[in-house]
C-alpha atoms as a printed R data frame, in Angstrom:
    type eleno elety resid chain resno       x       y       z
1   ATOM     1    CA   MET     A     1  -8.580 -14.066  -6.093
2   ATOM     2    CA   ARG     A     2  -9.292 -15.530  -2.621
3   ATOM     3    CA   LEU     A     3 -10.690 -12.735  -0.690
4   ATOM     4    CA   LEU     A     4 -12.248 -12.298   2.978
5   ATOM     5    CA   VAL     A     5 -14.848  -9.948   4.100
6   ATOM     6    CA   ILE     A     6 -14.991  -9.606   7.978
7   ATOM     7    CA   GLU     A     7 -18.922  -8.007   8.608
8   ATOM     8    CA   ASP     A     8 -20.608  -8.540  11.686
9   ATOM     9    CA   GLU     A     9 -23.705  -7.405   9.955
10  ATOM    10    CA   LEU     A    10 -25.423 -10.579   7.890
11  ATOM    11    CA   PRO     A    11 -27.568  -8.552   5.272
12  ATOM    12    CA   MET     A    12 -24.860  -6.724   4.169
13  ATOM    13    CA   ARG     A    13 -22.005  -9.877   4.896
14  ATOM    14    CA   THR     A    14 -24.570 -11.334   2.554
15  ATOM    15    CA   ALA     A    15 -24.551  -8.347  -0.443
16  ATOM    16    CA   LEU     A    16 -20.626  -8.795  -0.557
17  ATOM    17    CA   VAL     A    17 -20.321 -12.521  -0.246
18  ATOM    18    CA   GLU     A    18 -23.097 -12.677  -3.252
19  ATOM    19    CA   THR     A    19 -21.917  -9.864  -5.030
20  ATOM    20    CA   LEU     A    20 -18.216 -10.786  -5.052
21  ATOM    21    CA   SER     A    21 -18.693 -14.399  -5.208
22  ATOM    22    CA   ALA     A    22 -20.988 -13.256  -8.922
23  ATOM    23    CA   GLU     A    23 -17.724 -11.436 -10.493
24  ATOM    24    CA   GLY     A    24 -15.398 -14.951  -9.859
25  ATOM    25    CA   TYR     A    25 -14.155 -14.032  -6.703
26  ATOM    26    CA   ARG     A    26 -13.552 -16.742  -3.960
27  ATOM    27    CA   VAL     A    27 -14.912 -15.999  -0.708
28  ATOM    28    CA   LYS     A    28 -14.728 -16.226   2.657
29  ATOM    29    CA   SER     A    29 -16.703 -14.877   5.072
30  ATOM    30    CA   ALA     A    30 -16.608 -14.079   8.914
31  ATOM    31    CA   THR     A    31 -18.866 -12.880  11.452
32  ATOM    32    CA   ASP     A    32 -16.656 -10.917  13.516
33  ATOM    33    CA   GLY     A    33 -13.327  -9.289  14.242
34  ATOM    34    CA   ILE     A    34 -11.429 -12.163  16.785
35  ATOM    35    CA   SER     A    35 -12.325 -14.683  13.817
36  ATOM    36    CA   GLY     A    36 -11.603 -12.578  10.748
37  ATOM    37    CA   LEU     A    37  -7.877 -12.702  12.316
38  ATOM    38    CA   GLU     A    38  -7.478 -15.425  12.645
39  ATOM    39    CA   ALA     A    39  -8.689 -16.396   9.345
40  ATOM    40    CA   ALA     A    40  -6.742 -13.027   8.005
41  ATOM    41    CA   CYS     A    41  -3.062 -14.335   9.629
42  ATOM    42    CA   THR     A    42  -3.595 -18.379   8.973
43  ATOM    43    CA   GLU     A    43  -4.356 -18.197   5.603
44  ATOM    44    CA   PRO     A    44  -3.193 -16.762   2.329
45  ATOM    45    CA   PHE     A    45  -5.867 -13.872   1.194
46  ATOM    46    CA   ASP     A    46  -5.577 -11.830  -1.607
47  ATOM    47    CA   LEU     A    47  -7.809  -9.209  -0.527
48  ATOM    48    CA   VAL     A    48  -9.612  -8.584   3.169
49  ATOM    49    CA   LEU     A    49 -13.126  -6.247   3.213
50  ATOM    50    CA   LEU     A    50 -13.256  -4.763   6.877
51  ATOM    51    CA   ASP     A    51 -16.140  -3.097   8.871
52  ATOM    52    CA   VAL     A    52 -14.969  -0.861  11.216
53  ATOM    53    CA   MET     A    53 -17.657  -1.453  13.757
54  ATOM    54    CA   MET     A    54 -17.641  -4.372  15.207
55  ATOM    55    CA   PRO     A    55 -18.213  -6.031  18.985
56  ATOM    56    CA   GLY     A    56 -15.166  -7.156  20.603
57  ATOM    57    CA   LEU     A    57 -12.081  -6.274  18.678
58  ATOM    58    CA   ASP     A    58 -12.862  -3.255  16.007
59  ATOM    59    CA   GLY     A    59 -11.671  -2.727  12.549
60  ATOM    60    CA   TYR     A    60  -9.101  -0.612  13.361
61  ATOM    61    CA   ALA     A    61  -7.710  -3.172  16.289
62  ATOM    62    CA   VAL     A    62  -8.002  -6.058  13.479
63  ATOM    63    CA   CYS     A    63  -5.780  -4.236  10.641
64  ATOM    64    CA   ARG     A    64  -3.332  -2.458  13.193
65  ATOM    65    CA   GLU     A    65  -2.709  -6.703  14.346
66  ATOM    66    CA   MET     A    66  -3.021  -8.341  10.903
67  ATOM    67    CA   ARG     A    67   0.432  -5.218  10.007
68  ATOM    68    CA   LYS     A    68   2.629  -6.178  13.343
69  ATOM    69    CA   ARG     A    69   2.142 -10.132  12.311
70  ATOM    70    CA   GLY     A    70   3.189  -9.449   8.631
71  ATOM    71    CA   ARG     A    71   0.035  -9.985   6.559
72  ATOM    72    CA   ASP     A    72   0.803  -7.188   4.065
73  ATOM    73    CA   MET     A    73  -2.782  -8.327   1.656
74  ATOM    74    CA   PRO     A    74  -4.021  -4.713   0.650
75  ATOM    75    CA   VAL     A    75  -7.336  -3.792   3.411
76  ATOM    76    CA   LEU     A    76 -10.815  -2.460   2.392
77  ATOM    77    CA   MET     A    77 -11.786  -1.108   5.424
78  ATOM    78    CA   LEU     A    78 -15.729  -0.466   5.198
79  ATOM    79    CA   THR     A    79 -17.298   1.500   7.926
80  ATOM    80    CA   ALA     A    80 -20.208   4.633   7.867
81  ATOM    81    CA   LYS     A    81 -18.056   6.640   9.809
82  ATOM    82    CA   GLY     A    82 -17.188   8.969   7.211
83  ATOM    83    CA   ARG     A    83 -15.482  12.103   9.166
84  ATOM    84    CA   ILE     A    84 -11.567  12.936   8.230
85  ATOM    85    CA   ASP     A    85 -10.533  12.175  11.093
86  ATOM    86    CA   ASP     A    86 -11.930   8.869  10.608
87  ATOM    87    CA   ARG     A    87 -10.531   7.696   7.248
88  ATOM    88    CA   VAL     A    88  -7.096   9.293   9.174
89  ATOM    89    CA   ASP     A    89  -7.266   6.590  11.290
90  ATOM    90    CA   GLY     A    90  -8.753   3.494   9.498
91  ATOM    91    CA   LEU     A    91  -5.628   4.638   6.332
92  ATOM    92    CA   ASP     A    92  -2.655   5.287   9.846
93  ATOM    93    CA   SER     A    93  -4.291   2.060  10.950
94  ATOM    94    CA   GLY     A    94  -2.364  -0.284   8.221
95  ATOM    95    CA   ALA     A    95  -5.357   0.443   5.202
96  ATOM    96    CA   ASP     A    96  -5.429   0.642   2.164
97  ATOM    97    CA   ASP     A    97  -8.588   2.027   1.167
98  ATOM    98    CA   TYR     A    98 -11.715   3.567   3.026
99  ATOM    99    CA   LEU     A    99 -15.257   3.609   1.669
100 ATOM   100    CA   VAL     A   100 -18.021   5.225   3.128
101 ATOM   101    CA   LYS     A   101 -21.250   3.114   4.050
102 ATOM   102    CA   PRO     A   102 -24.167   3.060   2.357
103 ATOM   103    CA   PHE     A   103 -21.809   2.798  -0.943
104 ATOM   104    CA   SER     A   104 -22.642   1.260  -4.727
105 ATOM   105    CA   LEU     A   105 -21.642  -2.313  -5.616
106 ATOM   106    CA   ARG     A   106 -20.081  -1.094  -8.722
107 ATOM   107    CA   GLU     A   107 -17.616   1.492  -6.453
108 ATOM   108    CA   LEU     A   108 -16.567  -1.399  -4.663
109 ATOM   109    CA   LEU     A   109 -15.944  -3.568  -6.861
110 ATOM   110    CA   ALA     A   110 -13.939  -1.203  -9.334
111 ATOM   111    CA   ARG     A   111 -12.117  -0.627  -5.767
112 ATOM   112    CA   VAL     A   112 -11.681  -4.313  -5.224
113 ATOM   113    CA   ARG     A   113 -10.432  -4.582  -8.883
114 ATOM   114    CA   ALA     A   114  -7.513  -1.573  -8.155
115 ATOM   115    CA   LEU     A   115  -6.452  -2.809  -4.869
116 ATOM   116    CA   LEU     A   116  -5.841  -6.336  -6.580
117 ATOM   117    CA   ARG     A   117  -4.481  -4.137  -9.885
118 ATOM   118    CA   ARG     A   118  -1.552  -2.755  -7.396
119 ATOM   119    CA   ARG     A   119  -1.088  -5.579  -5.731
120 ATOM   120    CA   GLU     A   120  -0.040  -7.644  -8.389
121 ATOM   121    CA   ARG     A   121   2.601  -4.834  -9.453
122 ATOM   122    CA   GLU     A   122   3.898  -5.303  -6.055
123 ATOM   123    CA   GLN     A   123   4.516  -8.719  -6.333
124 ATOM   124    CA   ALA     A   124   6.171  -8.210  -9.884
125 ATOM   125    CA   VAL     A   125   8.986  -6.381  -7.553
126 ATOM   126    CA   PRO     A   126  12.115  -8.649  -6.515
127 ATOM   127    CA   GLU     A   127  12.062  -8.725  -2.979
128 ATOM   128    CA   VAL     A   128  16.603  -7.366  -2.655
129 ATOM   129    CA   LEU     A   129  17.356  -4.747  -5.117
130 ATOM   130    CA   GLU     A   130  20.922  -3.814  -5.110
131 ATOM   131    CA   PHE     A   131  22.649  -0.782  -5.995
132 ATOM   132    CA   GLY     A   132  26.050  -1.599  -5.873
133 ATOM   133    CA   THR     A   133  27.050  -1.383  -3.052
134 ATOM   134    CA   THR     A   134  23.351  -0.416  -1.611
135 ATOM   135    CA   VAL     A   135  20.508  -2.803  -0.947
136 ATOM   136    CA   ILE     A   136  16.725  -2.267  -0.736
137 ATOM   137    CA   ASP     A   137  15.224  -4.980   1.224
138 ATOM   138    CA   PHE     A   138  11.961  -5.281   1.404
139 ATOM   139    CA   ARG     A   139  10.759  -8.161   3.686
140 ATOM   140    CA   LYS     A   140  12.797  -5.614   6.072
141 ATOM   141    CA   SER     A   141  11.582  -2.399   5.346
142 ATOM   142    CA   SER     A   142  14.800  -1.221   5.117
143 ATOM   143    CA   ILE     A   143  17.903   0.355   2.860
144 ATOM   144    CA   SER     A   144  21.959  -0.354   3.916
145 ATOM   145    CA   ARG     A   145  24.836   1.185   2.789
146 ATOM   146    CA   GLY     A   146  28.031   0.013   3.822
147 ATOM   147    CA   ASP     A   147  27.281  -0.774   7.456
148 ATOM   148    CA   ARG     A   148  24.681   1.653   8.114
149 ATOM   149    CA   ILE     A   149  21.144  -0.169   8.124
150 ATOM   150    CA   HIS     A   150  17.883   2.838   8.206
151 ATOM   151    CA   PRO     A   151  14.432   1.104   8.529
152 ATOM   152    CA   LEU     A   152  11.648   2.871   6.101
153 ATOM   153    CA   SER     A   153   7.713   3.128   7.054
154 ATOM   154    CA   GLU     A   154   5.138   1.696   5.400
155 ATOM   155    CA   LYS     A   155   4.804   4.629   3.001
156 ATOM   156    CA   GLU     A   156   8.424   4.111   2.029
157 ATOM   157    CA   VAL     A   157   8.274   1.581   1.767
158 ATOM   158    CA   GLY     A   158   5.366   1.035  -1.166
159 ATOM   159    CA   MET     A   159   6.802   4.581  -2.671
160 ATOM   160    CA   LEU     A   160  10.025   2.735  -3.444
161 ATOM   161    CA   ARG     A   161   7.577  -1.091  -4.420
162 ATOM   162    CA   LEU     A   162   6.504   2.041  -6.768
163 ATOM   163    CA   LEU     A   163   8.819   2.981  -8.009
164 ATOM   164    CA   ALA     A   164  10.918  -0.117  -9.006
165 ATOM   165    CA   ALA     A   165   7.813  -2.028 -10.469
166 ATOM   166    CA   HIS     A   166   8.091   0.665 -13.385
167 ATOM   167    CA   ALA     A   167  11.988   1.016 -13.106
168 ATOM   168    CA   GLY     A   168  13.470   3.100 -15.623
169 ATOM   169    CA   ASP     A   169  10.068   5.082 -15.970
170 ATOM   170    CA   THR     A   170   7.961   7.915 -14.605
171 ATOM   171    CA   VAL     A   171   6.249   8.196 -11.674
172 ATOM   172    CA   SER     A   172   3.781  11.217 -10.776
173 ATOM   173    CA   ARG     A   173   3.117  12.384  -8.138
174 ATOM   174    CA   GLU     A   174  -0.450  12.552  -8.765
175 ATOM   175    CA   LYS     A   175   0.526   8.107  -9.426
176 ATOM   176    CA   PHE     A   176   2.095   7.846  -5.949
177 ATOM   177    CA   LEU     A   177  -0.939   9.483  -3.954
178 ATOM   178    CA   ASP     A   178  -3.230   7.312  -6.459
179 ATOM   179    CA   VAL     A   179  -1.437   3.963  -5.516
180 ATOM   180    CA   VAL     A   180   0.429   4.520  -1.931
181 ATOM   181    CA   TRP     A   181  -1.421   6.450   0.012
182 ATOM   182    CA   GLY     A   182  -4.844   5.243  -1.568
183 ATOM   183    CA   TYR     A   183  -8.105   6.673  -3.803
184 ATOM   184    CA   ASN     A   184  -9.064   8.940  -1.303
185 ATOM   185    CA   ALA     A   185  -5.428  10.976  -0.595
186 ATOM   186    CA   PHE     A   186  -5.129  13.461   1.314
187 ATOM   187    CA   PRO     A   187  -1.773  14.910   1.107
188 ATOM   188    CA   SER     A   188  -0.865  17.147  -1.383
189 ATOM   189    CA   THR     A   189   1.780  16.138  -4.037
190 ATOM   190    CA   ARG     A   190   4.173  18.203  -1.970
191 ATOM   191    CA   THR     A   191   3.621  15.290   0.441
192 ATOM   192    CA   VAL     A   192   5.269  13.275  -1.873
193 ATOM   193    CA   ASP     A   193   8.672  15.256  -2.259
194 ATOM   194    CA   ASN     A   194   8.895  15.733   1.603
195 ATOM   195    CA   PHE     A   195   8.925  11.173   1.290
196 ATOM   196    CA   ILE     A   196  11.090  11.417  -1.797
197 ATOM   197    CA   ALA     A   197  13.846  14.092  -0.253
198 ATOM   198    CA   VAL     A   198  13.840  11.310   3.128
199 ATOM   199    CA   LEU     A   199  14.360   8.365   0.875
200 ATOM   200    CA   ARG     A   200  16.871   9.833  -0.978
201 ATOM   201    CA   THR     A   201  18.905  10.289   2.666
202 ATOM   202    CA   LYS     A   202  18.669   6.681   3.219
203 ATOM   203    CA   LEU     A   203  19.696   5.750  -1.037
204 ATOM   204    CA   GLU     A   204  21.534   8.172  -1.879
205 ATOM   205    CA   PRO     A   205  25.668   8.863  -1.597
206 ATOM   206    CA   ASP     A   206  24.831  12.401  -2.106
207 ATOM   207    CA   PRO     A   207  21.272  13.280  -1.578
208 ATOM   208    CA   ALA     A   208  22.584  16.801  -3.227
209 ATOM   209    CA   ASN     A   209  23.556  15.333  -6.603
210 ATOM   210    CA   PRO     A   210  21.108  12.022  -6.774
211 ATOM   211    CA   VAL     A   211  22.516   9.673  -9.233
212 ATOM   212    CA   HIS     A   212  19.317   6.183  -8.274
213 ATOM   213    CA   LEU     A   213  16.275   8.723  -7.415
214 ATOM   214    CA   VAL     A   214  16.205  10.956  -9.991
215 ATOM   215    CA   THR     A   215  13.465  13.643 -10.446
216 ATOM   216    CA   VAL     A   216  12.026  14.412 -13.818
217 ATOM   217    CA   ARG     A   217  11.083  18.249 -13.846
218 ATOM   218    CA   GLY     A   218   7.092  19.076 -14.608
219 ATOM   219    CA   SER     A   219   6.085  15.224 -14.233
220 ATOM   220    CA   GLY     A   220   7.492  12.947 -11.218
221 ATOM   221    CA   TYR     A   221  10.311  10.769 -10.387
222 ATOM   222    CA   ARG     A   222  12.220   7.911 -12.054
223 ATOM   223    CA   LEU     A   223  14.344   5.286 -10.687
224 ATOM   224    CA   GLU     A   224  17.620   5.162 -11.994
225 ATOM   225    CA   GLN     A   225  19.509   1.198 -11.312
226 ATOM   226    CA   ASP     A   226  22.652   1.716 -13.059
227 ATOM   227    CA   PRO     A   227  23.813   5.082 -12.944
228 ATOM   228    CA   PRO     A   228  26.026   6.483 -16.616
229 ATOM   229    CA   PRO     A   229  29.453   6.386 -15.609
230 ATOM   230    CA   GLY     A   230  30.792   9.498 -13.157
231 ATOM   231    CA   GLY     A   231  26.964   8.966 -11.227
232 ATOM   232    CA   ARG     A   232  25.665  11.934 -12.595
233 ATOM   233    CA   ILE     A   233  22.448  11.976 -13.715
234 ATOM   234    CA   HIS     A   234  21.161  14.685 -16.045
235 ATOM   235    CA   GLN     A   235  17.641  16.316 -13.210
236 ATOM   236    CA   GLU     A   236  14.955  16.365 -16.823
């Protein structure tokens, strides 16, 4: 696994590189946002550890530009800014997780492992899923049904990837919050329900009677690519 550390402070950068290297990761480091962005956008990495407070180009700007250029590897933000608004800004800029300094190296490594596991699951999902005349295209972040194309938000893509990785099995609301929203999930399980309702308007021919994005009562949701004849699935 190749990791990129973007950190302007030498002591922290050295500690991160040494700790991650000792765990067997191949680590490259960058000393500022500009060089870090260049590396992230031109070289293959499995994960980026990104400091927020850097001169010139801060971590928020780096992450936004990475996502704009189509770089989808997980990003773990590292910062001393621990207010909820700061964390929300980090996650909204495209980061997958947010760790506040000072932090323990054990927790850092646990977060890294969790993000890499999530990455492996996502990569196991086909880039295109077909449901009869409905097509989910993860490359284009869209759902097409007949002659209509519905764009998907980053969170919607994450939810569908998670469902596809567990096709036929139930994904709990808590699992959605942990995997899609990140380790410190601020939304409630009701947020998941609201996102599912929107996804059904894009995926289902009849959102009021879903046959693909099925509710498992008291547990969560399940993705069915091949509904039974007649198109009606019992909502468990």
